[in-house]
Coordinates of C-alpha atoms and ligand atoms in Angstrom, one line a residue:
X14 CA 0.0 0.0 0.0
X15 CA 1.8 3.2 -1.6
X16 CA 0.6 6.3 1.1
X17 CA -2.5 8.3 -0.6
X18 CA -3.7 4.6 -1.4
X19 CA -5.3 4.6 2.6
X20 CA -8.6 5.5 3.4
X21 CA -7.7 5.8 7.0
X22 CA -4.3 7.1 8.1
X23 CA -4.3 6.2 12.2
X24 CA -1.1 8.4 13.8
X25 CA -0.1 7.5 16.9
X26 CA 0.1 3.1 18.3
X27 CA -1.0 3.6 22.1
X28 CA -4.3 1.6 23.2
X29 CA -6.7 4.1 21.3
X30 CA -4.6 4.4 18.2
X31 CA -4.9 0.8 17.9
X32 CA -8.4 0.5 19.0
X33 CA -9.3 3.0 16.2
X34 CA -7.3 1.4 13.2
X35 CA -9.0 -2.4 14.6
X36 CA -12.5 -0.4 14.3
X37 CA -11.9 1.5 11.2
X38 CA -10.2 -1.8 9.3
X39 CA -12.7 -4.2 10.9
X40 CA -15.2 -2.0 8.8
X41 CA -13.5 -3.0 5.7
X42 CA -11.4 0.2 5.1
X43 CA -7.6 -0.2 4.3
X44 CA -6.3 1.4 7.5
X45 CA -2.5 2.8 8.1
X46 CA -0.7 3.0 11.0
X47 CA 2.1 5.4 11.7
X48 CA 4.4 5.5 15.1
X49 CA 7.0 7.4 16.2
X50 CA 8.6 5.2 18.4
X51 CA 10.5 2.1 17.0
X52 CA 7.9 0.1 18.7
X53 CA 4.0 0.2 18.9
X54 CA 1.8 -0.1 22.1
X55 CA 2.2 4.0 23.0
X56 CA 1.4 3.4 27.1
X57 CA 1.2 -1.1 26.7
X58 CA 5.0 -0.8 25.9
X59 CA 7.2 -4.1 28.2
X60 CA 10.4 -4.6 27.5
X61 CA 13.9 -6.3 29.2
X62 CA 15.3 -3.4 30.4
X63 CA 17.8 -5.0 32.9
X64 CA 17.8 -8.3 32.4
X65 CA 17.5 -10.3 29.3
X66 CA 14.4 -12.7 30.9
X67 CA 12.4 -9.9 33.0
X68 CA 10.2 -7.8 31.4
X69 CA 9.3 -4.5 33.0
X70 CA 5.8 -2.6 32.0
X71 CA 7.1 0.7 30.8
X72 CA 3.4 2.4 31.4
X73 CA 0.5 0.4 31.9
X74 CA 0.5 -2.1 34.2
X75 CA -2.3 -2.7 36.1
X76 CA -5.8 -2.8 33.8
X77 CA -9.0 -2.3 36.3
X78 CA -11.1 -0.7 32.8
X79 CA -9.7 -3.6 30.2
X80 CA -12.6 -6.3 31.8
X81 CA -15.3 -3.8 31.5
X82 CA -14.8 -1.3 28.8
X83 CA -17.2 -2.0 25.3
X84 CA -14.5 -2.1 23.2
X85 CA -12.7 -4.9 24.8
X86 CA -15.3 -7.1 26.0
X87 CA -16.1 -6.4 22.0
X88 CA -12.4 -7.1 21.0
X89 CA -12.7 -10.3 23.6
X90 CA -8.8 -10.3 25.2
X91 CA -9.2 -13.8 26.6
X92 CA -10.4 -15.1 23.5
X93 CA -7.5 -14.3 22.0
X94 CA -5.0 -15.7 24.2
X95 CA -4.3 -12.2 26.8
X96 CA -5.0 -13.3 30.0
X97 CA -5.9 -11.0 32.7
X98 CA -4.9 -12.3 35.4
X99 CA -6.9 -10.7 39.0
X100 CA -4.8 -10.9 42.3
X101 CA -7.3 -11.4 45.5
X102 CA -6.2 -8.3 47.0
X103 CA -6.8 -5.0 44.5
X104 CA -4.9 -2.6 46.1
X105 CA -3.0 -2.1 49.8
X106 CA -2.3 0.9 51.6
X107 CA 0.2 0.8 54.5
X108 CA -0.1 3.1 56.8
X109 CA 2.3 5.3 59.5
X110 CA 0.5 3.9 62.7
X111 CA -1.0 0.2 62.8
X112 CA -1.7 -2.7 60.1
X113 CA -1.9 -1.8 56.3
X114 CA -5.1 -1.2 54.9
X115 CA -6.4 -3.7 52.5
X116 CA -9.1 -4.0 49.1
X117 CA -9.6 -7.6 49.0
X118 CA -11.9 -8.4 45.7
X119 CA -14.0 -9.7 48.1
X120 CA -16.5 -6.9 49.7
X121 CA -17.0 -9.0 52.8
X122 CA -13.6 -9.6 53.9
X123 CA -12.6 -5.6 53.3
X124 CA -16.0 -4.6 55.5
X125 CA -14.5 -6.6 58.3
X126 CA -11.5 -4.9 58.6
X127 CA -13.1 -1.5 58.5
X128 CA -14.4 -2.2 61.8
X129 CA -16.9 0.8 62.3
X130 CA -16.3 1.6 58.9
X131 CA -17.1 -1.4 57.5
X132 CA -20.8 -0.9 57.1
X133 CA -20.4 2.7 55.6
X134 CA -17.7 0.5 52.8
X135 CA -20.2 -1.5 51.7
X136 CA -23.1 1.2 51.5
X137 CA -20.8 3.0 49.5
X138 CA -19.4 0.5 46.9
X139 CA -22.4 -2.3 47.4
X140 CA -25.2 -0.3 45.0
X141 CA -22.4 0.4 42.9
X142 CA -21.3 -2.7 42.3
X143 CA -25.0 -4.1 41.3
X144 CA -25.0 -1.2 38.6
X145 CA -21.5 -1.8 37.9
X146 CA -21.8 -1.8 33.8
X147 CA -24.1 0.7 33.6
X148 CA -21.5 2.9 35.9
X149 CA -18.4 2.1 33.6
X150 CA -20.5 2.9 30.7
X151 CA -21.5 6.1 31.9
X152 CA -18.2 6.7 32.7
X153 CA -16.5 5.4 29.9
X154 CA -18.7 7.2 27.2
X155 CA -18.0 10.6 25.3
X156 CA -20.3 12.0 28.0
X157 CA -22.6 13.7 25.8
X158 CA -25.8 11.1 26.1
X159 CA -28.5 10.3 28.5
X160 CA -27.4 7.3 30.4
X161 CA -28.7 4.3 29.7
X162 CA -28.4 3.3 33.3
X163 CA -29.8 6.1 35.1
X164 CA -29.8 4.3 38.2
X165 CA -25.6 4.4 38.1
X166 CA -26.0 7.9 37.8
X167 CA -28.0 8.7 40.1
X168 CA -25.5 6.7 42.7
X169 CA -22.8 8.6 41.2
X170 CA -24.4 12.0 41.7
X171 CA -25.4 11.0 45.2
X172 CA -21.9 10.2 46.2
X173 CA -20.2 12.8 44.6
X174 CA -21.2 16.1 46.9
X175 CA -19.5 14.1 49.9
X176 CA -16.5 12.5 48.3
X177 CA -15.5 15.7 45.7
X178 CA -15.6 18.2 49.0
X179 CA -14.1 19.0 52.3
X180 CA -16.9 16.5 53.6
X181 CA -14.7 13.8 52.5
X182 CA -12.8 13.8 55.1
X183 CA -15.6 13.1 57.6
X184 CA -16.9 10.2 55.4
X185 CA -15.2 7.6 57.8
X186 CA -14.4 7.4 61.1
X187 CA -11.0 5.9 61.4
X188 CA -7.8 6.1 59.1
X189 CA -7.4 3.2 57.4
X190 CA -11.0 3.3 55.2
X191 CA -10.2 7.1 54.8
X192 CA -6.6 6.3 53.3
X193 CA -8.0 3.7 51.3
X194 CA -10.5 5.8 49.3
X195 CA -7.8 8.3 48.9
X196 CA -5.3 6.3 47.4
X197 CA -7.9 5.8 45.1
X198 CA -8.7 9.2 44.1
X199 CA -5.2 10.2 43.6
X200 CA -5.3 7.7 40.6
X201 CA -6.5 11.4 38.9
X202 CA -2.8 12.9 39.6
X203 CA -4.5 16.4 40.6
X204 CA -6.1 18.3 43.6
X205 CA -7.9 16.6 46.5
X206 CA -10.3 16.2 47.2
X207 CA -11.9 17.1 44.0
X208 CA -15.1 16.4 41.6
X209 CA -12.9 14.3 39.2
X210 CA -11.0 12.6 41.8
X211 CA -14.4 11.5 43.8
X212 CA -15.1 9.9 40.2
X213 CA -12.1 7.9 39.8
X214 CA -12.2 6.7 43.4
X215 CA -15.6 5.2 42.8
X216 CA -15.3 3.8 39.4
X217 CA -11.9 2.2 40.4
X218 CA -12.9 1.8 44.1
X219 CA -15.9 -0.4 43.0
X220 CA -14.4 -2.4 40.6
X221 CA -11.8 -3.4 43.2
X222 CA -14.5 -5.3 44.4
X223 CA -16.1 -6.7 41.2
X224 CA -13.9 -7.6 38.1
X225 CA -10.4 -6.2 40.5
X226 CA -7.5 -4.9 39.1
X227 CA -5.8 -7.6 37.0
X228 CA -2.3 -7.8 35.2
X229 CA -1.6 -9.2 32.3
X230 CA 0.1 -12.3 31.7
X231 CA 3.4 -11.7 30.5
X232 CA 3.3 -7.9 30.4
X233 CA 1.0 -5.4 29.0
X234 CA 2.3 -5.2 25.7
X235 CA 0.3 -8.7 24.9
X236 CA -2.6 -6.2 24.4
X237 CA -1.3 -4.0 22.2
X238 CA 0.1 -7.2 20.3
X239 CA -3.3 -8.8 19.9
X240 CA -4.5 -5.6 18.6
X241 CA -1.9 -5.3 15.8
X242 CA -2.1 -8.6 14.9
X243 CA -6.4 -8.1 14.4
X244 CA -5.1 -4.9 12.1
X245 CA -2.7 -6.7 10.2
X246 CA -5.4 -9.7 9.8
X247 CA -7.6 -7.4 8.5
X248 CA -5.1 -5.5 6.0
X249 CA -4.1 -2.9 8.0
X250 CA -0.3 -1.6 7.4
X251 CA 2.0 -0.3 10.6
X252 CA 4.9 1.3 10.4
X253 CA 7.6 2.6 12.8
X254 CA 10.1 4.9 13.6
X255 CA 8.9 7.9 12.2
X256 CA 7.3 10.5 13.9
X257 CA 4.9 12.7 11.9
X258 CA 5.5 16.0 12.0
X259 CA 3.4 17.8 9.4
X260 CA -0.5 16.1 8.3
X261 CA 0.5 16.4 4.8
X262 CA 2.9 13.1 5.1
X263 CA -0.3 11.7 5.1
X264 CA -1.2 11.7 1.7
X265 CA -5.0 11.4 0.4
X266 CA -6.5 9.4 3.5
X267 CA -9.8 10.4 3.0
X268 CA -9.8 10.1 7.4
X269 CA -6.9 10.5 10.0
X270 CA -7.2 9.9 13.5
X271 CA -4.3 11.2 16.0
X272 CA -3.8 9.4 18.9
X273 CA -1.8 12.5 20.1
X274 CA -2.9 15.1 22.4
X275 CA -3.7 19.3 21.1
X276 CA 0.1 20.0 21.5
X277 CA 0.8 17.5 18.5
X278 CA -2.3 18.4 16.6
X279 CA -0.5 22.0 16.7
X280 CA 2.5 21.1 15.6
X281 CA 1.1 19.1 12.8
X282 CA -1.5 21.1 11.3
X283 CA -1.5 24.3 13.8
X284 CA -1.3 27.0 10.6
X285 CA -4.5 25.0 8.9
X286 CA -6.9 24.9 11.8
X287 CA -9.1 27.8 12.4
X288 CA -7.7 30.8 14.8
X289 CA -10.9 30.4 17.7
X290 CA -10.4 26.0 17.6
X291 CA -6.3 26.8 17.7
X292 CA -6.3 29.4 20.3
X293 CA -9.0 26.4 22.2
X294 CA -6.3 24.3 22.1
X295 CA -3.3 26.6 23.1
X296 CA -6.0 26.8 26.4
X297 CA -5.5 22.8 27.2
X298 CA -4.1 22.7 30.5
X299 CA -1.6 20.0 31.6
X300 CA -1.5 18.0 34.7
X301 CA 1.4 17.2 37.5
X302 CA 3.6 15.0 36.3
X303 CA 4.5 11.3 37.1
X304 CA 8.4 10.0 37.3
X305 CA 9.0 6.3 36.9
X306 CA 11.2 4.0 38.4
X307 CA 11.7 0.3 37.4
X308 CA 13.7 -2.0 39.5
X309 CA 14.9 -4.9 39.4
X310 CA 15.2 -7.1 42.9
X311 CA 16.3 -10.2 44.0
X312 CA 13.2 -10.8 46.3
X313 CA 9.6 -9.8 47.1
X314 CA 9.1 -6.5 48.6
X315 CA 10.1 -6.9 52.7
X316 CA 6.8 -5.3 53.5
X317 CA 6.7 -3.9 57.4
X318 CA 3.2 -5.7 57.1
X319 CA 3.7 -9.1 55.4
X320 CA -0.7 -8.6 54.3
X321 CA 0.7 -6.1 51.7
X322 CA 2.6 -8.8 50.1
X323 CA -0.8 -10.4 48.8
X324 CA -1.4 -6.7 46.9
X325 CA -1.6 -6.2 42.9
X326 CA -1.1 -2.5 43.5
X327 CA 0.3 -0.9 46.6
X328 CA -0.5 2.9 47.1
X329 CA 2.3 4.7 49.3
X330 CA 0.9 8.1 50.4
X331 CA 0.2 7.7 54.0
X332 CA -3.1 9.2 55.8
X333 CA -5.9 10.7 54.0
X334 CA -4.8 14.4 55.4
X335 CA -1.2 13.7 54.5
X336 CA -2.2 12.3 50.8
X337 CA -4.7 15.2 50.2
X338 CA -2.1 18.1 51.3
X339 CA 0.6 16.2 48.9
X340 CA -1.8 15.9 46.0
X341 CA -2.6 19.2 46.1
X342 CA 1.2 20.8 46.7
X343 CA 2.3 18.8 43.7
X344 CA -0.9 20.1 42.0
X345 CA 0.3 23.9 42.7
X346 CA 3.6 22.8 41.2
X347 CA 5.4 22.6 44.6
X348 CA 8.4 20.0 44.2
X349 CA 9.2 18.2 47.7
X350 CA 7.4 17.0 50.5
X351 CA 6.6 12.9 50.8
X352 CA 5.6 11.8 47.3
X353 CA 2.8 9.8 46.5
X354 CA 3.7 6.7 45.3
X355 CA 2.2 3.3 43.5
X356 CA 4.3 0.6 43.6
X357 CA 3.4 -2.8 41.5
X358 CA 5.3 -6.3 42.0
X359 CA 3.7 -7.6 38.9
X360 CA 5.3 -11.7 40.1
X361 CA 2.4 -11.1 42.8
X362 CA -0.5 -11.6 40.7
X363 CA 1.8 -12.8 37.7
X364 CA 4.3 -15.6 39.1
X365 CA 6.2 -16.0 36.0
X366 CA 7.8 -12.7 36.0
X367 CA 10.1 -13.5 38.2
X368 CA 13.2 -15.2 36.6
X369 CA 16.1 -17.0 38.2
X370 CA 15.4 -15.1 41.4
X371 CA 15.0 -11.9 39.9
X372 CA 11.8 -10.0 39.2
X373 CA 10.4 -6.2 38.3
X374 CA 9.0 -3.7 40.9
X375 CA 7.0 -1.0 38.8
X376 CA 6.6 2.4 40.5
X377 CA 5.7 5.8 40.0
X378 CA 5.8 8.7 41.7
X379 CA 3.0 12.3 41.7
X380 CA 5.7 15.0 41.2
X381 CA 5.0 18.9 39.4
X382 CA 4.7 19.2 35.9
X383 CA 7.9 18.8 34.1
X384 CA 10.0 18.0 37.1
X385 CA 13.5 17.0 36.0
X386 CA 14.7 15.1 39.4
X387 CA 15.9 11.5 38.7
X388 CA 13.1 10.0 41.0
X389 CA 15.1 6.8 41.8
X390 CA 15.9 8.0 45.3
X391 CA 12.8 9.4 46.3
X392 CA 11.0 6.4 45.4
X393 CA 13.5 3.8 46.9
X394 CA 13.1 6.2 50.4
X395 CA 9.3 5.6 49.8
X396 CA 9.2 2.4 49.6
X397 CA 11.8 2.1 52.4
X398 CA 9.2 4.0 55.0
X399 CA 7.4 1.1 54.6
X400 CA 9.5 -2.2 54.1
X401 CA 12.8 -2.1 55.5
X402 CA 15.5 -3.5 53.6
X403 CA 14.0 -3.3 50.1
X404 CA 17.0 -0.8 48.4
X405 CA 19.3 -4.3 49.7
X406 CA 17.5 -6.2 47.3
X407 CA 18.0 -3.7 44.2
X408 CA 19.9 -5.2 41.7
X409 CA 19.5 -2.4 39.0
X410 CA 17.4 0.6 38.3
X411 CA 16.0 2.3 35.2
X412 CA 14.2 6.1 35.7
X413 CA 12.6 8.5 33.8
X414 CA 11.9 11.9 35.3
X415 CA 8.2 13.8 34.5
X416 CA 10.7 15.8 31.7
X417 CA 12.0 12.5 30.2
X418 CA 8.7 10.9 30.1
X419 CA 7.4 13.7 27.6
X420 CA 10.5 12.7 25.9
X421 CA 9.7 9.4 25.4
X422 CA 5.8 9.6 24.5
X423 CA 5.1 13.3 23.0
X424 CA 1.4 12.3 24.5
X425 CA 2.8 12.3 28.1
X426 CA 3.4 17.0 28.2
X427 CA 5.7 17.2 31.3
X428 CA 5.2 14.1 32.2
X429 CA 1.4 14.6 32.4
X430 CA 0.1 10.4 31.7
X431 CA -3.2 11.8 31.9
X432 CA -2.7 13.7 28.4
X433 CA -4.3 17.3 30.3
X434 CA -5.7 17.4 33.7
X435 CA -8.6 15.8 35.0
X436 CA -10.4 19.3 36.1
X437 CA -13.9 18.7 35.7
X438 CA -13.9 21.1 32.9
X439 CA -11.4 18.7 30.6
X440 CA -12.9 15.5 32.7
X441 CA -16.0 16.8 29.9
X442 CA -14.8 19.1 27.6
X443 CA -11.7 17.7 26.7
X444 CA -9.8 18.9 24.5
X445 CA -12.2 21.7 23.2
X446 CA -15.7 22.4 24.0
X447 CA -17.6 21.0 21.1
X448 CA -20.6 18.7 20.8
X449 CA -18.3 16.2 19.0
X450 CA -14.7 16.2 20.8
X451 CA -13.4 13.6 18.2
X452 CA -13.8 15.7 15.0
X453 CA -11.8 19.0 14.5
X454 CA -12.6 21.4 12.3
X455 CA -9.9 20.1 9.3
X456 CA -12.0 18.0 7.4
X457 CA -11.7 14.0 7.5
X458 CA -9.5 14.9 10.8
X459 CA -9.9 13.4 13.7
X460 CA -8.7 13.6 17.5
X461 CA -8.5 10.2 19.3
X462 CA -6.4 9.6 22.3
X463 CA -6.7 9.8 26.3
X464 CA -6.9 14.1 25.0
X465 CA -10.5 13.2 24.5
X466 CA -13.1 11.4 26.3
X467 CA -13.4 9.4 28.8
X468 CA -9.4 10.4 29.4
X469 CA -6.9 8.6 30.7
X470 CA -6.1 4.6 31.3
X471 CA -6.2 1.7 29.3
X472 CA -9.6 0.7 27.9
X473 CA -9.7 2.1 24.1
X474 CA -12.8 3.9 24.7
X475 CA -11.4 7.2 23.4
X476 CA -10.3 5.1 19.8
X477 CA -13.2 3.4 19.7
X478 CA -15.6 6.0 19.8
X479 CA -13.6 8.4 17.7
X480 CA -13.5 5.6 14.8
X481 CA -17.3 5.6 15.5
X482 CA -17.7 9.0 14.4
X483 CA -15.7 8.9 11.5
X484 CA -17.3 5.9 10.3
X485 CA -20.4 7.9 10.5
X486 CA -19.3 10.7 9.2
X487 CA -17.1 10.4 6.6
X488 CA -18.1 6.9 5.0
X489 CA -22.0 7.0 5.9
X490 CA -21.4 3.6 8.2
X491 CA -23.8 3.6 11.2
X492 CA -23.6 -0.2 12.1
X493 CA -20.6 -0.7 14.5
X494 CA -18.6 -3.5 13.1
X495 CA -18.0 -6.6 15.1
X496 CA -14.5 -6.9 16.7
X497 CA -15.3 -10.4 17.9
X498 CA -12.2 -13.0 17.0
Ligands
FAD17 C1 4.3 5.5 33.8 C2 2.8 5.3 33.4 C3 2.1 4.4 34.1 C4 0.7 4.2 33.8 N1 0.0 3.2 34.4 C5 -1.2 2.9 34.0 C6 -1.9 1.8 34.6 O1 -1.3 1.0 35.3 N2 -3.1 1.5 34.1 C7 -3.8 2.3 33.2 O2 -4.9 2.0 32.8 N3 -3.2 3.3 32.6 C8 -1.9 3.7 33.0 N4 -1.2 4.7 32.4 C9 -1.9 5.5 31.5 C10 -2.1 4.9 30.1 O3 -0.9 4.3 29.7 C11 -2.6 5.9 29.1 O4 -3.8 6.5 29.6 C12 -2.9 5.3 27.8 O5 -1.7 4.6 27.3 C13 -3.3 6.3 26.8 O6 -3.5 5.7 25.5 P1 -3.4 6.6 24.2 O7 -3.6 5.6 23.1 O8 -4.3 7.7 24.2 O9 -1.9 7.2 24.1 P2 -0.5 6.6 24.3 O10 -0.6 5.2 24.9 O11 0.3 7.6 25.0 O12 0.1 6.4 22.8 C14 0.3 7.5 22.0 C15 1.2 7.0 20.9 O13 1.3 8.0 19.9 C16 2.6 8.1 19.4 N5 2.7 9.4 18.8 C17 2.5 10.6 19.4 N6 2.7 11.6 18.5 C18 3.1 11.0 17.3 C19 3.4 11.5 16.1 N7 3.5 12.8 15.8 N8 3.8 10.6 15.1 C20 3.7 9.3 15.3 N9 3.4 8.7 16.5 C21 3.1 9.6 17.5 C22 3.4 7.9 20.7 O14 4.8 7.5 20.4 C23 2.7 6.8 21.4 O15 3.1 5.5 21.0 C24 0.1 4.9 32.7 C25 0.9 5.8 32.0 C26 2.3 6.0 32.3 C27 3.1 6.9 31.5

């Protein structure tokens, strides 16, 4: 396929790029696929990085929207040989004072170590979980349609004037339910608490309890391999290693969908696009930044409290007040204080990631937007606070800083893995305010990454439903095609 002989050119191989060039090729259109780095997958990227037979999750790691989100149950992982796998405890949080907190999968067993707090857990997250589709899909949508389970929403509104405020911090008595729900929230790397952070903390919260947060076996980049493979099965062409800088290079696609963020779509076409949608995305606003750390030890994680051992995810940010003031001081831009931290020791959940008595510890830390400190110090004390002896069982580090991270993925602006900040303005309205966010105004041009709606994580949504809209409007398809193996 010669370039101007596409009818789709796709820019841009994270989870939505790919979920868009599936769609658009599973539609019968011959689809191309253009990425800058030298290998596809965007944020599903694993690699060796410090020893030949352990493979370390670049981004990505942990997938709590994969089992729920349209597109994949449409796409089908499992039936395609990815394998989620889900570890009985979501997500721990230690704490200063006393035993860890800890989101088992089951509801039950987390109510009973709330003590007084237990009941409120499971008023909180119970309704939720028996709407727990209907939530994601509200959630998970471009936001501009009635729901079709107004019962979610309703639960979601109900909850939200408590968790999104001040109030929060009287919604539990003790600490450890408090810290839990926090660590949540922070998942939205902004202020806390906050609208958009009281949504992330029940979408993710719940599903801690329902599908969980799995892994994937092997690493994360089996998802963005089953997705190329679908493209290529279906005629789709990807190529590598070249990072388009000007939408001309595209030839005659008669659609192009950027999995980029409004910085890129500037630099690409910013003297074609009309001054009022141009100075709309000069507005964008980017987020605090995240600095990553991959280690690789010669043990599991000495935890202080063996019970966070069991954990997929662990979330380092101590007490609810502590967490809240940190959030919102790196939020401000302010560098220093105690980071928050998420550490993941993927051969918990996925034994066979550990090799010869080696194995990868994932972690990231909240710091300001565009920080340029090597983080691997800040981390290792972090984890250190709360199991002694872990920096004895580093074998070898690899870092990026919130600068280097933009470096790497031109999606990720200072380090921003959100691709703009969750405010509830560009939770909505992201990146413009228009009744279609995927479409801009350049004809046959499309936006269609975690810049538009629903945002950040792994789940496709944004590809999918940008795809959707250009099937619609640019080759008169209504039907969604079927994705299905
Ligand atoms: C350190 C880190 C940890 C994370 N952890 C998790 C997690 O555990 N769970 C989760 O759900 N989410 C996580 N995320 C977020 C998740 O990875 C992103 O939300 C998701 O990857 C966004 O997908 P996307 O397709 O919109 O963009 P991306 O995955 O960022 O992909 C965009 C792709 O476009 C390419 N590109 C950009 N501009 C051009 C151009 N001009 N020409 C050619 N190619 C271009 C980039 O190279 C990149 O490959 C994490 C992110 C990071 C960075």
């Amino acid at each position: 396929m010669a370039l101007g002989q596409v009818d789709v050119a796709v820019v841009g191989s994270g989870p939505n790029g790919l979920a868009a060039a599936v769609t658009m090729a599973r539609a019968g259109l011959r689809v191309e696929l253009h990425e800058a780095a030298a290998q596809i997958g965007g944020g599903l990227r694993s690699e060796a990085l410090l020893d030949p037979l352990v493979r370390h999750d670049l981004c990505a790691t942990v997938h709590p929207m994969a089992p729920m989100s349209r597109f994949f149950q449409e796409f089908d992982l499992a039936g395609r040989g990815v394998e989620l796998l889900t570890p009985e405890v979501s997500y721990a949080h230690p704490l200063p004072e006393g035993p860890a907190a800890l989101a088992h999968r089951s509801l039950r067993a987390t109510c009973a170590e709330l003590g007084a707090d237990g009941p409120r857990w499971r008023a909180l997250m119970e309704p939720l979980l028996t709407h727990s589709q209907g939530l994601v899909d509200l959630l998970l949508s471009d936001q501009r349609g009635l729901p079709a389970d107004p019962a979610a929403a309703l639960l979601l509104a109900a909850r939200l004037p408590v968790l999104a405020t001040p109030l929060a911090r009287r919604q539990f008595a003790g600490e450890r339910a408090r810290a839990l729900l926090a660590g949540v929230a922070a998942h939205v790397v902004g202020r806390l608490p906050s609208p958009t952070g009281a949504a992330v903390a029940l979408l993710l919260g719940h599903l801690a309890h329902g599908t969980g947060w799995p892994l994937v076996r092997g690493g994360s980049d089996r998802i963005a391999e089953s997705l190329a493979a679908d493209l290529t099965a279906h005629g789709g062409r990807i190529s590598t290693g070249r990072r388009i800088s000007d939408l001309r290079e595209l030839g005659g696609a008669r659609a192009v969908l950027l999995d980029t963020g409004p910085a890129e779509l500037l630099r690409m076409a910013g003297p074609l696009l009309p001054d009022r949608y141009r100075r709309a995305l000069r507005a964008y606003r980017y987020g605090p930044g995240a600095a990553k750390v991959d280690f690789l030890v010669s043990g599991p994680i000495p935890w202080a409290d063996p019970r966070v051992g069991l954990a997929g995810t662990v979330h380092l940010g101590g007490t609810q007040r502590e967490l809240f003031r940190q959030e919102t001081r790196v939020a401000r831009g302010r560098p220093g204080g105690a980071p928050f931290v998420l550490v993941v020791d993927p051969a918990v959940t996925d034994p066979e990631r550990a090799v010869g008595g080696l194995r990868p510890v994932w972690a990231y830390a909240h710091v300001p937007h565009g920080d340029p400190t090597d983080p691997v110090r800040l981390v290792t004390e972090r984890i250190e606070r709360y199991a002694p002896g872990f920096a004895d069982t580093v074998v070898a580090h690899h870092s990026r800083s919130a600068a280097e991270l933009e470096q790497y993925n031109p999606n990720y602006v200072g380090g921003d893995i959100a691709a703009g900040a969750m405010t509830p303005r560009q939770a909505l309205l992201r990146p413009v305010a228009r009744w279609n966010p995927y479409r801009t105004p350049l004809p046959g041009v499309y936006l269609c990454s975690a810049a538009t709606p629903p945002g950040p994580g792994v789940h496709g949504m944004c590809g999918y439903l940008a795809a959707r809209s250009a099937l619609r409007h640019e080759f008169g398809l209504r039907e969604a095609p079927s994705l299905a193996p």
